[in-house]
PDB file of C-alpha atoms in Angstrom:
ATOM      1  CA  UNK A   1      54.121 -19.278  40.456  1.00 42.00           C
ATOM      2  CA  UNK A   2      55.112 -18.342  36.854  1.00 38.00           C
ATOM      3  CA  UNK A   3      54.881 -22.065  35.886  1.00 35.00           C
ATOM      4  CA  UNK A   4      51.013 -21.752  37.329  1.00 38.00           C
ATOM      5  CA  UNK A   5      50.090 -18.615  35.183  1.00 35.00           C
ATOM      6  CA  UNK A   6      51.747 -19.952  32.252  1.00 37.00           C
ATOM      7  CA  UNK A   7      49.514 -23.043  32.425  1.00 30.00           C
ATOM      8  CA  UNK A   8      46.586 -21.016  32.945  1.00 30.00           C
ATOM      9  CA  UNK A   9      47.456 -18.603  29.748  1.00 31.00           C
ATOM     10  CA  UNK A  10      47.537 -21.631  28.034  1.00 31.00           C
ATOM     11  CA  UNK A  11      44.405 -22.945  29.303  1.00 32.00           C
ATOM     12  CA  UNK A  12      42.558 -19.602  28.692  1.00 34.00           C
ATOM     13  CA  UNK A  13      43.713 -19.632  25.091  1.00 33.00           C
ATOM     14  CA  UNK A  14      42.591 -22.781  24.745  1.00 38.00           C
ATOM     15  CA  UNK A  15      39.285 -21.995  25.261  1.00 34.00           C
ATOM     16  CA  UNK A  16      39.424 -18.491  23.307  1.00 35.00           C
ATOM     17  CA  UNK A  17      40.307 -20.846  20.272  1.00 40.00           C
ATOM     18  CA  UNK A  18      37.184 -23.076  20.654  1.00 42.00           C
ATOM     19  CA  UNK A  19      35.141 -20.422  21.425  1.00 42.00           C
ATOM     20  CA  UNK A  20      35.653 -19.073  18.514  1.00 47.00           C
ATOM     21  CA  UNK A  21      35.741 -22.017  16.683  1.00 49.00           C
ATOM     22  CA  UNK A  22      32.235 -22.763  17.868  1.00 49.00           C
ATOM     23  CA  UNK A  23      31.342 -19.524  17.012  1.00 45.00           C
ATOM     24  CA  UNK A  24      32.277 -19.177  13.152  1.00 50.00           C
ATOM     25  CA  UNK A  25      30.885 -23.035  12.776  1.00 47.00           C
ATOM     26  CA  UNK A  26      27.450 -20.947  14.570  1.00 47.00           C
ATOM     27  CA  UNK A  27      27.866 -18.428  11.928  1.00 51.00           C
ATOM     28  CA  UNK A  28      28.493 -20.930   9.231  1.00 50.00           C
ATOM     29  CA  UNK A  29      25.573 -22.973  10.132  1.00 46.00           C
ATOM     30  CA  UNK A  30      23.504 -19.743   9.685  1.00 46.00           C
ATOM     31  CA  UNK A  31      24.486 -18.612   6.431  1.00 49.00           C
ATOM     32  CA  UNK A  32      23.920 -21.920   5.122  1.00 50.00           C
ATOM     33  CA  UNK A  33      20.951 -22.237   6.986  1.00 47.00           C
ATOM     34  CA  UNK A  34      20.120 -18.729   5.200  1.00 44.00           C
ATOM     35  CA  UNK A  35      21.656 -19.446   1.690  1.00 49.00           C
ATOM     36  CA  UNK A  36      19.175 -22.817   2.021  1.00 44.00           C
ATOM     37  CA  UNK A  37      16.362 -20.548   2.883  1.00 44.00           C
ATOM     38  CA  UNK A  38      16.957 -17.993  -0.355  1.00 46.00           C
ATOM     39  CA  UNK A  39      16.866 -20.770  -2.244  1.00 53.00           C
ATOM     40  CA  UNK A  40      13.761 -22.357  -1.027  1.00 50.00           C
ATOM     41  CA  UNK A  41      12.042 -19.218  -1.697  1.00 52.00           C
ATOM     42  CA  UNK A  42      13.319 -18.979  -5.059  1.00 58.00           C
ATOM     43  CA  UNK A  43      11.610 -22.212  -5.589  1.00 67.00           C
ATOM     44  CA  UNK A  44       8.481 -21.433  -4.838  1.00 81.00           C
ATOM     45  CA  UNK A  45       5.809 -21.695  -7.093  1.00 89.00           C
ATOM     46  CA  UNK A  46       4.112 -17.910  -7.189  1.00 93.00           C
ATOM     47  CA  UNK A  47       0.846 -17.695  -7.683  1.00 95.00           C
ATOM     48  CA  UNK A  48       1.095 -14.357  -9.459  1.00 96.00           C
ATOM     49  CA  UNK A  49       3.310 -14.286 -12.508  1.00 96.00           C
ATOM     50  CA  UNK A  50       3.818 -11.261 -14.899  1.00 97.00           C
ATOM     51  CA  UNK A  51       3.467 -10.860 -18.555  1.00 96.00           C
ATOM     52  CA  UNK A  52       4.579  -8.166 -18.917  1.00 97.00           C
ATOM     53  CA  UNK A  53       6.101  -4.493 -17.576  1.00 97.00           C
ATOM     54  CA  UNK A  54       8.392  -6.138 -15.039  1.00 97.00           C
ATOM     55  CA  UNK A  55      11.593  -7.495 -15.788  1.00 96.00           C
ATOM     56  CA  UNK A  56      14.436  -8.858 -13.316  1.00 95.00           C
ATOM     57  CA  UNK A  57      12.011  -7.953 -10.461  1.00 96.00           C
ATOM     58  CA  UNK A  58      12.053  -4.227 -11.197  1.00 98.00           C
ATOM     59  CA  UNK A  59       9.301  -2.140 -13.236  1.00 98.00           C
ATOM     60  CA  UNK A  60      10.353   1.280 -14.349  1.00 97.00           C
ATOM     61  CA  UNK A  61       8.489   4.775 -14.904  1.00 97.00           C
ATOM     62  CA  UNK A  62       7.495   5.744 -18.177  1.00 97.00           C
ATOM     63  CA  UNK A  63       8.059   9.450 -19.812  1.00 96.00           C
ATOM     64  CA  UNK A  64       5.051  10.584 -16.873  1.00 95.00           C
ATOM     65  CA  UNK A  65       7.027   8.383 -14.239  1.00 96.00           C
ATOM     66  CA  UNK A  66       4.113   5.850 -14.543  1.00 96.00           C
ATOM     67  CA  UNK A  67       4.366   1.812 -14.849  1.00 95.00           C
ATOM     68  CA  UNK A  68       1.779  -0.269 -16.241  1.00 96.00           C
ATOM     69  CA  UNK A  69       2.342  -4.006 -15.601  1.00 96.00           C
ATOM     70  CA  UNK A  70       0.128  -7.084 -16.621  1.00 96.00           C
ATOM     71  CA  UNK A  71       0.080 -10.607 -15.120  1.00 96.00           C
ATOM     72  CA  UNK A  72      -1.957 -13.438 -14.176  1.00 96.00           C
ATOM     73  CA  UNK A  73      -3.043 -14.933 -10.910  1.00 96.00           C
ATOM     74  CA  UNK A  74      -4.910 -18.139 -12.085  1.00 93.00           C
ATOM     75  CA  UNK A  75      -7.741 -19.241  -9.860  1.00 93.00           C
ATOM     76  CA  UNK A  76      -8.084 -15.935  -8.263  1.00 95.00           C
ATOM     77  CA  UNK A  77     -10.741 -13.238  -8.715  1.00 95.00           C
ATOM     78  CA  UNK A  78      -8.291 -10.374  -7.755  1.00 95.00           C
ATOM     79  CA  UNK A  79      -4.655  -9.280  -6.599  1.00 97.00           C
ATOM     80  CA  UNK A  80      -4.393  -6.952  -3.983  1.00 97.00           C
ATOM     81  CA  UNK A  81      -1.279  -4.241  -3.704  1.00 97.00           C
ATOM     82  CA  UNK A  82       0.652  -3.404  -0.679  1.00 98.00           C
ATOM     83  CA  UNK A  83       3.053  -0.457  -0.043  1.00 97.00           C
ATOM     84  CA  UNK A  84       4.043   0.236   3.456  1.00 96.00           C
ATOM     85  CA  UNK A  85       2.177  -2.493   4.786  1.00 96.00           C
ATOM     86  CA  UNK A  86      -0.926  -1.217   3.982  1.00 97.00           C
ATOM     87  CA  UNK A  87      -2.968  -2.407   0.942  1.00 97.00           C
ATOM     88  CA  UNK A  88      -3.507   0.514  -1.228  1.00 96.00           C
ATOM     89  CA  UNK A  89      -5.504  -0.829  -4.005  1.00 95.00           C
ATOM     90  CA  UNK A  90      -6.718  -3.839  -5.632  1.00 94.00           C
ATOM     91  CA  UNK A  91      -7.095  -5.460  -9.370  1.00 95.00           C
ATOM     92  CA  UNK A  92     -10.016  -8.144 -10.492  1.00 95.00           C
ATOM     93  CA  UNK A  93      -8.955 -10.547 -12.344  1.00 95.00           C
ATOM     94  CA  UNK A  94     -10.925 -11.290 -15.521  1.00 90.00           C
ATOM     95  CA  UNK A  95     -12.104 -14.433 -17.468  1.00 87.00           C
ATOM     96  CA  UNK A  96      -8.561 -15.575 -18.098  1.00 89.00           C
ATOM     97  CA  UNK A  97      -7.167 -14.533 -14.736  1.00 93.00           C
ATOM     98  CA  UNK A  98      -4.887 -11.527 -15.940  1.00 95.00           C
ATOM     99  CA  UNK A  99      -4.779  -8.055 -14.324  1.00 95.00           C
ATOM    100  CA  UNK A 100      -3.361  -5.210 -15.032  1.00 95.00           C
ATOM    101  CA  UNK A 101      -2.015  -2.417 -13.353  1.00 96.00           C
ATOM    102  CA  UNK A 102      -1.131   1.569 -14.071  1.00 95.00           C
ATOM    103  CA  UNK A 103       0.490   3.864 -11.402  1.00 94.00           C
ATOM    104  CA  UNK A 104       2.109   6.925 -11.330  1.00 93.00           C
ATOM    105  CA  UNK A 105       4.675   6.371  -8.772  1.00 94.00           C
ATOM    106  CA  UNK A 106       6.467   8.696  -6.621  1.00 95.00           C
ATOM    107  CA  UNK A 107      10.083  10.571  -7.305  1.00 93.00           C
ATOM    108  CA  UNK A 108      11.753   7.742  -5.241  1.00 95.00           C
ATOM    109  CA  UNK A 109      12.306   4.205  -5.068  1.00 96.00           C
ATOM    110  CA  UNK A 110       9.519   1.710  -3.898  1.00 96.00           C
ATOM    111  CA  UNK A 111       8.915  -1.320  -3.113  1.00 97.00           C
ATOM    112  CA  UNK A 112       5.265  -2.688  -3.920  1.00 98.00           C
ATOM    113  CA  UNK A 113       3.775  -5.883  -3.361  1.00 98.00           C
ATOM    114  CA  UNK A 114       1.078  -7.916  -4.778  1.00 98.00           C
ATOM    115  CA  UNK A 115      -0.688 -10.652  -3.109  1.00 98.00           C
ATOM    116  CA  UNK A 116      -3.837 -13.215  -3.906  1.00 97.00           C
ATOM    117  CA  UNK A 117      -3.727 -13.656  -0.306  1.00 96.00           C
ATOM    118  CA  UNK A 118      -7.908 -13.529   0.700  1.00 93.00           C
ATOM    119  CA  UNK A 119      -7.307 -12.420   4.014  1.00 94.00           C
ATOM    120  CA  UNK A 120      -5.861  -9.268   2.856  1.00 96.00           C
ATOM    121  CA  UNK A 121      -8.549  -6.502   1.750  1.00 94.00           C
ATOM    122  CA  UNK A 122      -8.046  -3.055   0.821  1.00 94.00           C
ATOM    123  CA  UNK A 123      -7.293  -0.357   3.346  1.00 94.00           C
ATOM    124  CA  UNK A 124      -5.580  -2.775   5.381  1.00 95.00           C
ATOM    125  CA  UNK A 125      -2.938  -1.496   7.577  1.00 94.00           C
ATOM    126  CA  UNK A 126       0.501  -3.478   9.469  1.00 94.00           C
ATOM    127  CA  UNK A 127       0.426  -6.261   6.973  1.00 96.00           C
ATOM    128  CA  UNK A 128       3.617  -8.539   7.657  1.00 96.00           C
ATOM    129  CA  UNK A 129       4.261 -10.436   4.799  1.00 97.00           C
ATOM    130  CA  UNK A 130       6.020 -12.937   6.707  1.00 96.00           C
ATOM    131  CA  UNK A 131       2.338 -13.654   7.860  1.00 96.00           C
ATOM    132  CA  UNK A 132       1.636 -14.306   4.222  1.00 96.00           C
ATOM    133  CA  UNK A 133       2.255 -17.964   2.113  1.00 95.00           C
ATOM    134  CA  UNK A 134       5.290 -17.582   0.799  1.00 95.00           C
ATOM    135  CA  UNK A 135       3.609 -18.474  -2.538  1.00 96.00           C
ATOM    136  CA  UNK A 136       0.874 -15.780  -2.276  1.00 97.00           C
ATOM    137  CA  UNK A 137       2.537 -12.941  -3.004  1.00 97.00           C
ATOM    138  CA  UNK A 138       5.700 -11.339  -5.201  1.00 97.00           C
ATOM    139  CA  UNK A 139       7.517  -7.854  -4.156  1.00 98.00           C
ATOM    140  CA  UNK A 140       9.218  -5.704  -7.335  1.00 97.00           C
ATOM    141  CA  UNK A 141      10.715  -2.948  -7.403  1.00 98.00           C
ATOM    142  CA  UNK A 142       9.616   0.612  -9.177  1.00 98.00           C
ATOM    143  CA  UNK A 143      12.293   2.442  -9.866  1.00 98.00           C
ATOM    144  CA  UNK A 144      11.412   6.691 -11.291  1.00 97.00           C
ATOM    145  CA  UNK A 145      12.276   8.105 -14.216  1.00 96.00           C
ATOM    146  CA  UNK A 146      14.691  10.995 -12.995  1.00 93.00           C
ATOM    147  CA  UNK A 147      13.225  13.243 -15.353  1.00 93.00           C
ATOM    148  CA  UNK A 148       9.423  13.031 -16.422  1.00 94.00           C
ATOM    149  CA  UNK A 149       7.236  14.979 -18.616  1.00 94.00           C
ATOM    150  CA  UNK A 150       4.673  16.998 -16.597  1.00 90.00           C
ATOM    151  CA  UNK A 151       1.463  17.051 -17.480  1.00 86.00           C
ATOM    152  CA  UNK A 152      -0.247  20.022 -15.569  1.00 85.00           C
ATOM    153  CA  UNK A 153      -3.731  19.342 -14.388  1.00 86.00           C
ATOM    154  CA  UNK A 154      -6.876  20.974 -15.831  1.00 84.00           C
ATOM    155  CA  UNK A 155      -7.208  23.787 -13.228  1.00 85.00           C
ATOM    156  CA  UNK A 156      -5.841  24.987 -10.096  1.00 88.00           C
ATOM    157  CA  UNK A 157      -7.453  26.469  -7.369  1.00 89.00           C
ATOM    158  CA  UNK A 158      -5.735  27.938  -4.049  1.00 91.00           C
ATOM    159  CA  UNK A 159      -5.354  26.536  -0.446  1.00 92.00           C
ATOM    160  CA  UNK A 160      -9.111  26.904   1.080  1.00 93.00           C
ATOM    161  CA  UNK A 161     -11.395  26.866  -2.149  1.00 92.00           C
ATOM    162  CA  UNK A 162     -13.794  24.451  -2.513  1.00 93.00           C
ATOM    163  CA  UNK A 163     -14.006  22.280  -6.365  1.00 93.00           C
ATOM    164  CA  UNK A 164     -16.883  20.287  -7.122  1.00 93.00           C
ATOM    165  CA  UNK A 165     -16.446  16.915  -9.644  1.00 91.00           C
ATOM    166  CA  UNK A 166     -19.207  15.570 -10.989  1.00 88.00           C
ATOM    167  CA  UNK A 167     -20.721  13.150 -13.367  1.00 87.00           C
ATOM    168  CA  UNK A 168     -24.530  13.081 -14.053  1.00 84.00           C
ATOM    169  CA  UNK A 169     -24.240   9.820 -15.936  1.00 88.00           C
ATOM    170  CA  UNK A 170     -22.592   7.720 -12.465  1.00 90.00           C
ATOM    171  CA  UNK A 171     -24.445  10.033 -10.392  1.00 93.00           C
ATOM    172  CA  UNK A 172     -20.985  11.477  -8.574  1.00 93.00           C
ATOM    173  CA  UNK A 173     -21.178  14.842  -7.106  1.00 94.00           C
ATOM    174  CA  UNK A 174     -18.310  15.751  -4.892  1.00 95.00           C
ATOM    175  CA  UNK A 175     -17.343  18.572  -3.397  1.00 95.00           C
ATOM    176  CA  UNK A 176     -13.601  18.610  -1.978  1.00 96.00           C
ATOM    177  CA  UNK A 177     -11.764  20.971  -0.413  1.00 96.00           C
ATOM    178  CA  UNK A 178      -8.013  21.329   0.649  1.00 95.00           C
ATOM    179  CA  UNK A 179      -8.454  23.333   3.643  1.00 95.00           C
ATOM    180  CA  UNK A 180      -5.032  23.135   4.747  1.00 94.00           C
ATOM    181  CA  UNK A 181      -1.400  22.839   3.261  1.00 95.00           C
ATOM    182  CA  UNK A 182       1.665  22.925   5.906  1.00 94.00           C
ATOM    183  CA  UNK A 183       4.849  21.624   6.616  1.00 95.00           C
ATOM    184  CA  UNK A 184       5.837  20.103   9.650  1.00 96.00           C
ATOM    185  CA  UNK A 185       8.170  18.185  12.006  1.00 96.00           C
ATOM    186  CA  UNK A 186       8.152  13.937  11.026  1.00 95.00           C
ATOM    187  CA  UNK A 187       6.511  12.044  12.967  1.00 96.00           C
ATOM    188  CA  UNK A 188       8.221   9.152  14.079  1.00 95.00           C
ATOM    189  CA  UNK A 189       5.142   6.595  14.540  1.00 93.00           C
ATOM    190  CA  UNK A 190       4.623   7.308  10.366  1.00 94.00           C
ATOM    191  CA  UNK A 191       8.007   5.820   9.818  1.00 92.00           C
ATOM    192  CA  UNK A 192       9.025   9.248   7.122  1.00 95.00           C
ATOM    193  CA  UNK A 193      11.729   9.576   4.743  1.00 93.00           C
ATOM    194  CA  UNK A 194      12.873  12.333   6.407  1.00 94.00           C
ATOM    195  CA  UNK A 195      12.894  15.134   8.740  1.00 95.00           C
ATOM    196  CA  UNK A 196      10.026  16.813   7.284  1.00 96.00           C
ATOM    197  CA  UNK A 197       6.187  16.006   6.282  1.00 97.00           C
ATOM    198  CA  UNK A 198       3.571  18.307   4.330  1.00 97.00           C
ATOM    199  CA  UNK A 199       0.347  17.482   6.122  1.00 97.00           C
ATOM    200  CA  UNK A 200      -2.839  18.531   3.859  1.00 97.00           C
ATOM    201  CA  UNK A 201      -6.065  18.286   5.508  1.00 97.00           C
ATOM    202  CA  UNK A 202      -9.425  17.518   2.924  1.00 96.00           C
ATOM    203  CA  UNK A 203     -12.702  17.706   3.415  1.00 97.00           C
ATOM    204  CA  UNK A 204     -15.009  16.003   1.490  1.00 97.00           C
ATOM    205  CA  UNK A 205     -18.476  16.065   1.045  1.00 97.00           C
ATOM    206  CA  UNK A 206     -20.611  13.733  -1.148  1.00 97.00           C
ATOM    207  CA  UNK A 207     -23.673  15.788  -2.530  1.00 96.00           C
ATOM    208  CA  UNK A 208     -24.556  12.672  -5.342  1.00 95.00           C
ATOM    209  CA  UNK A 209     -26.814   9.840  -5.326  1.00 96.00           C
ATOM    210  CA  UNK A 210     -24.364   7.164  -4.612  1.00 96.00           C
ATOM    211  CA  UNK A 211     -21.932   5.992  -2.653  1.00 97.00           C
ATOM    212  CA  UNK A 212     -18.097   7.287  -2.925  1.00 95.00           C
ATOM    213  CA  UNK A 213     -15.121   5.567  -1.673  1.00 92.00           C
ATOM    214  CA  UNK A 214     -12.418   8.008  -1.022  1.00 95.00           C
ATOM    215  CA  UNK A 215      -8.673   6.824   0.308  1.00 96.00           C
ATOM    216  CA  UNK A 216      -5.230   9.153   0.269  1.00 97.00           C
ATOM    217  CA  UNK A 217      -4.060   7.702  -2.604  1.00 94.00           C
ATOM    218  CA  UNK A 218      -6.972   9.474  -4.160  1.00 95.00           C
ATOM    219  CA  UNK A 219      -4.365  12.753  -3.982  1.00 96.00           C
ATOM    220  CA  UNK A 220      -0.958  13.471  -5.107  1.00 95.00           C
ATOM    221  CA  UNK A 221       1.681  15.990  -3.593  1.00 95.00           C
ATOM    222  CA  UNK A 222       4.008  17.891  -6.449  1.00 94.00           C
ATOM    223  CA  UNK A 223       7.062  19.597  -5.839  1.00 93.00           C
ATOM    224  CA  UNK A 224       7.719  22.933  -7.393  1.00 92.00           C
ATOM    225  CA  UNK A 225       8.435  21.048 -10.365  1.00 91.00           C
ATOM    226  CA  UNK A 226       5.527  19.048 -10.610  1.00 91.00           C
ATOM    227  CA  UNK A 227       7.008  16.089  -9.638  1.00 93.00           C
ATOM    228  CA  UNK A 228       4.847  13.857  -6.954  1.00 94.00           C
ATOM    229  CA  UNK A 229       5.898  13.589  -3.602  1.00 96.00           C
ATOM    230  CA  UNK A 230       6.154   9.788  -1.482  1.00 96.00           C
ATOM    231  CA  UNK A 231       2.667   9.469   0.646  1.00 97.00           C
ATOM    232  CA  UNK A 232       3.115   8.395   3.913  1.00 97.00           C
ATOM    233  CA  UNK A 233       0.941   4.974   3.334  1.00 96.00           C
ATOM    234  CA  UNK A 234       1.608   4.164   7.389  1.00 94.00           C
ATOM    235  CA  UNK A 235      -1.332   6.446   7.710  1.00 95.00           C
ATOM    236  CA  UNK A 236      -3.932   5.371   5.555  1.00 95.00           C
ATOM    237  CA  UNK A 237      -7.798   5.695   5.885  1.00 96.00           C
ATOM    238  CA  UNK A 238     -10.493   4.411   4.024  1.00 94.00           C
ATOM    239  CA  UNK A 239     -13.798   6.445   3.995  1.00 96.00           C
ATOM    240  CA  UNK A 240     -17.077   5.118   2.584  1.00 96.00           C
ATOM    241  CA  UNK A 241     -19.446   8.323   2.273  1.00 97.00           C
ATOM    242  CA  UNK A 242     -22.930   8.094   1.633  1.00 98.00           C
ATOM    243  CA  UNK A 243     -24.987  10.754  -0.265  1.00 97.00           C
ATOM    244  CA  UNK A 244     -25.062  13.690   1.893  1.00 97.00           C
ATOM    245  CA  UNK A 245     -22.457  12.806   4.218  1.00 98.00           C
ATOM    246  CA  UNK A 246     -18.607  14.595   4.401  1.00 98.00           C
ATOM    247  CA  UNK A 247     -15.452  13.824   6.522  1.00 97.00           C
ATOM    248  CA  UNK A 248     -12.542  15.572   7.119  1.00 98.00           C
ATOM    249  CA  UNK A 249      -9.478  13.538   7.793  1.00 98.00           C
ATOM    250  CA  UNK A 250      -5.304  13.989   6.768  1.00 98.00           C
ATOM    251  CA  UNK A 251      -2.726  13.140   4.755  1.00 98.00           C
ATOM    252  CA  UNK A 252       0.714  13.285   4.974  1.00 98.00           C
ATOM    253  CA  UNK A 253       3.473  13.088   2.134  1.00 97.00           C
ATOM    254  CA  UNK A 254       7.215  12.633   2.411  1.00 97.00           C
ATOM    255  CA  UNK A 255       9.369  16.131   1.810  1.00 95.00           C
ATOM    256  CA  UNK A 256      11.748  15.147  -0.743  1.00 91.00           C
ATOM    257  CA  UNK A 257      12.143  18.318  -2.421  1.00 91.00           C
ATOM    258  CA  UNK A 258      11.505  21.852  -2.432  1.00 89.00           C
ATOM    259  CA  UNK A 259       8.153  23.571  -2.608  1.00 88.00           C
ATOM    260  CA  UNK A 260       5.598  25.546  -3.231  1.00 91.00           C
ATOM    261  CA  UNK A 261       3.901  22.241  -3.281  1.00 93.00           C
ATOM    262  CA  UNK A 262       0.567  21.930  -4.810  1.00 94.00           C
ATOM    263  CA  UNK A 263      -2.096  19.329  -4.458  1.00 95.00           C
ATOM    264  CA  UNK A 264      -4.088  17.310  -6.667  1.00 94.00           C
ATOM    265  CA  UNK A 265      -7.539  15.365  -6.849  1.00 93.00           C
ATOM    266  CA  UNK A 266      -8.189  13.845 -10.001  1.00 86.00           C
ATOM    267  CA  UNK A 267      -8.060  16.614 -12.345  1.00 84.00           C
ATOM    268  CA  UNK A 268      -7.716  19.316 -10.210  1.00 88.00           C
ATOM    269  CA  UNK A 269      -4.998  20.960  -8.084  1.00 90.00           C
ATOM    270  CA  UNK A 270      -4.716  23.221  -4.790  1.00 90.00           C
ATOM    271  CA  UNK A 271      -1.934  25.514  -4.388  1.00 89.00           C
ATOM    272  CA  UNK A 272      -0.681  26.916  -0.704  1.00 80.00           C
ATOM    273  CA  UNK A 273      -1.008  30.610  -1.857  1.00 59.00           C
ATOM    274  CA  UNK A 274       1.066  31.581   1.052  1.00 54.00           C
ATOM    275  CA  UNK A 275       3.972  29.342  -0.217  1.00 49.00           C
ATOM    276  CA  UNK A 276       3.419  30.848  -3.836  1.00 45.00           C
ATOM    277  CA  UNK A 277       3.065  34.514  -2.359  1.00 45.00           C
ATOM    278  CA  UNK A 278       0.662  35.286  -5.264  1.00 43.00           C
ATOM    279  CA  UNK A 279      -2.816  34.460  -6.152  1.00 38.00           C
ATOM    280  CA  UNK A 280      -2.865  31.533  -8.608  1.00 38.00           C
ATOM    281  CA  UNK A 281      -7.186  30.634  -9.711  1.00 34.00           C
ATOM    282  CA  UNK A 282      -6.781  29.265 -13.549  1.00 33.00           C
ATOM    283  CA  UNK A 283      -9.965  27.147 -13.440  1.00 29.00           C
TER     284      UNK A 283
END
């Protein structure tokens, strides 16, 4: 009896051992298989390559926390960017293929992609790169400047009040509104930061003569120091709005620091007044 259960201990070892033999040369033939792979994508030829602002894959913000970057895309009329998934914005390329790009990222780390892809267009959403050519497209990172100089818009208005931009010469007349600033729970299906996300709901009405194209990205979130807060690019929306039409839609920024938070369109800013617990109108 012991001389049977001392065969079979043997026996079971004996497979444990190449078991796990098979398994690390598994696991072997994986990280070669991915150390192959890394390489192959270093080797590919991108079709985007930049001149300038990016170096070691990483772009960094300026004094204002912006980046400005330049490259070329050669037999391409323009180079579409992706945060998120979603493509937020694109560049034409001009006679000699370059294009250039200036953002004012957010307080955090971000990866942003650009991609000559053609079957990308702007206002995109769930873009896999992994769907993309491996050659189409080139991810860097921005990385903040932990202290930036703020520049503090031209006026401010409260929560509720309605500002009107305009330009007589392009025929822009726009009337937009921050009707409402709060904080609330995250929503898991925007994929947040965090716990927490201010949702500010615009609405916009076009009283011009042409056509406006209006996107989140159109507004920035600051913090009680001025500094801009992440948007939530998983929920984007793209509005095209004739003369004489309006919309009223969302958007939702990451919570990354503390309020009163304040929001901005172009050159002009909405405070929650309720958050401030004072009246704030410099126009």
């Amino acid at each position: 009896m012991n001389k049977r259960f001392g065969l079979l201990l043997v026996v079971c070892v004996g497979v444990f051992a190449a078991c796990q033999n098979e398994s690390e040369t598994e696991d072997s033939l994986v990280s070669e298989q991915s150390s192959v792979s890394a390489e192959a994508e270093k080797s590919v030829t991108k079709t985007i390559l930049f001149s300038s602002g990016v170096e070691d894959g990483i772009t960094r913000g300026d004094k204002y926390n912006y980046f400005a970057l330049e490259g070329n895309a050669e037999g391409y009329d323009q180079v579409t960017t992706i945060i998120e998934g979603t493509a937020v914005d694109y560049r034409e390329t001009n006679n000699v293929w370059e294009f250039d790009y200036p953002y004012q990222g957010p307080s955090i780390e971000t990866e942003i992609t650009f991609t000559t892809d053609t079957s990308v267009i702007y206002g995109d959403t769930g873009i896999k790169l992994a769907d993309l050519a491996p050659e189409s497209y080139v991810t860097i990172t921005f990385i903040p400047n932990e202290n930036p100089t703020i520049t503090p818009p031209a006026f401010t208005v409260n929560e509720g009040e309605a500002q009107n931009f305009l330009s007589d010469d392009s025929g822009i007349n726009e009337l937009v509104t921050v009707t409402e600033i709060r904080e609330i729970d995250a929503l898991e299906e925007l994929n947040p930061l965090g716990e927490k996300l201010l949702e500010v709901e615009v609405q916009y009405v076009n009283n011009g003569s042409v056509d406006t194209y209006i996107a989140p990205n159109y507004f920035s979130a600051l913090d009680a120091e001025g500094k801009i807060l992440p948007l939530r690019y998983t929920h984007f929306w793209l509005h095209t709005v004739a003369p004489g039409e309006s919309f009223t839609d969302k958007i939702y920024f990451d919570i990354t620091s503390e309020g009163p938070y304040a929001i901005q369109f172009f050159d002009g800013a909405w405070i929650d007044s309720e958050e401030v617990g004072e009246t704030v109108n410099d126009i």
